[in-house]
Short mmCIF file of C-alpha atoms and ligand atoms in Angstrom, two decimals:
data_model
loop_
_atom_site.label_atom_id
_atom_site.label_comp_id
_atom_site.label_asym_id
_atom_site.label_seq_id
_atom_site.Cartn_x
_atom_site.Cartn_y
_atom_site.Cartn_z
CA UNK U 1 100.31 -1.88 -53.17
CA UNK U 2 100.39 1.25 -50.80
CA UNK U 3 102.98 3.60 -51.29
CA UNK U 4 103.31 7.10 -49.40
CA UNK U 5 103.16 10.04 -51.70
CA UNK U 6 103.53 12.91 -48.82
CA UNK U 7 101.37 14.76 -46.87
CA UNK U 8 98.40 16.84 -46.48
CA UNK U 9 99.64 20.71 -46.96
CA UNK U 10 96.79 22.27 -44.78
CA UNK U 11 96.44 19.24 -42.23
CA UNK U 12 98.99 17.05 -42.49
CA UNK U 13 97.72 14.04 -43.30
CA UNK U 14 99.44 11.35 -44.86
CA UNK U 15 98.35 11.16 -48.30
CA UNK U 16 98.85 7.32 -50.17
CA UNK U 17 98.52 5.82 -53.71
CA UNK U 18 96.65 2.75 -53.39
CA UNK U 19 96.69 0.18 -56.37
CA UNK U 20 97.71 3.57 -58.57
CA UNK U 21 94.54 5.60 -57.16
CA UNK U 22 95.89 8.73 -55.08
CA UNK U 23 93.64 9.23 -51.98
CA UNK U 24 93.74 12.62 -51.48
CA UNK U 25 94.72 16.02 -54.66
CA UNK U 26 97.43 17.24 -56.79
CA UNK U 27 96.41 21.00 -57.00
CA UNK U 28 98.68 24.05 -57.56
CA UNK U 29 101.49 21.45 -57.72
CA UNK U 30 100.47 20.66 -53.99
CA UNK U 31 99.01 17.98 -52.05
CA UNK U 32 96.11 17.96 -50.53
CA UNK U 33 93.74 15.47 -48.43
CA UNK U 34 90.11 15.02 -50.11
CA UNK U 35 88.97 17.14 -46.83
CA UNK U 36 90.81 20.41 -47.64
CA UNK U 37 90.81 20.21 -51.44
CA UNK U 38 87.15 20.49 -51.13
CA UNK U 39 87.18 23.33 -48.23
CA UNK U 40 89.75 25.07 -50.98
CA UNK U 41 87.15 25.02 -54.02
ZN1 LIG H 101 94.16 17.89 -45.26
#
């Protein structure tokens, strides 16, 4: 199951929840690919 959650904030990117496992942040009540949550840390 792939279902679209939204997209990147800084890039974006299209962010999906595969089999329940989000591929990308929540942070600040934002989302966020893995690529620019960890530039943001
Ligand atoms: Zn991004």
């Amino acid at each position: 199951m792939r279902e679209l959650v939204g997209t990147c904030t800084v890039c974006g990117k299209e962010i999906y929840c595969e089999d329940g496992f989000l591929n990308g942040e929540h942070l600040d009540n934002e989302l966020y690919c893995f690529d620019c949550a960890a530039e943001k840390e």
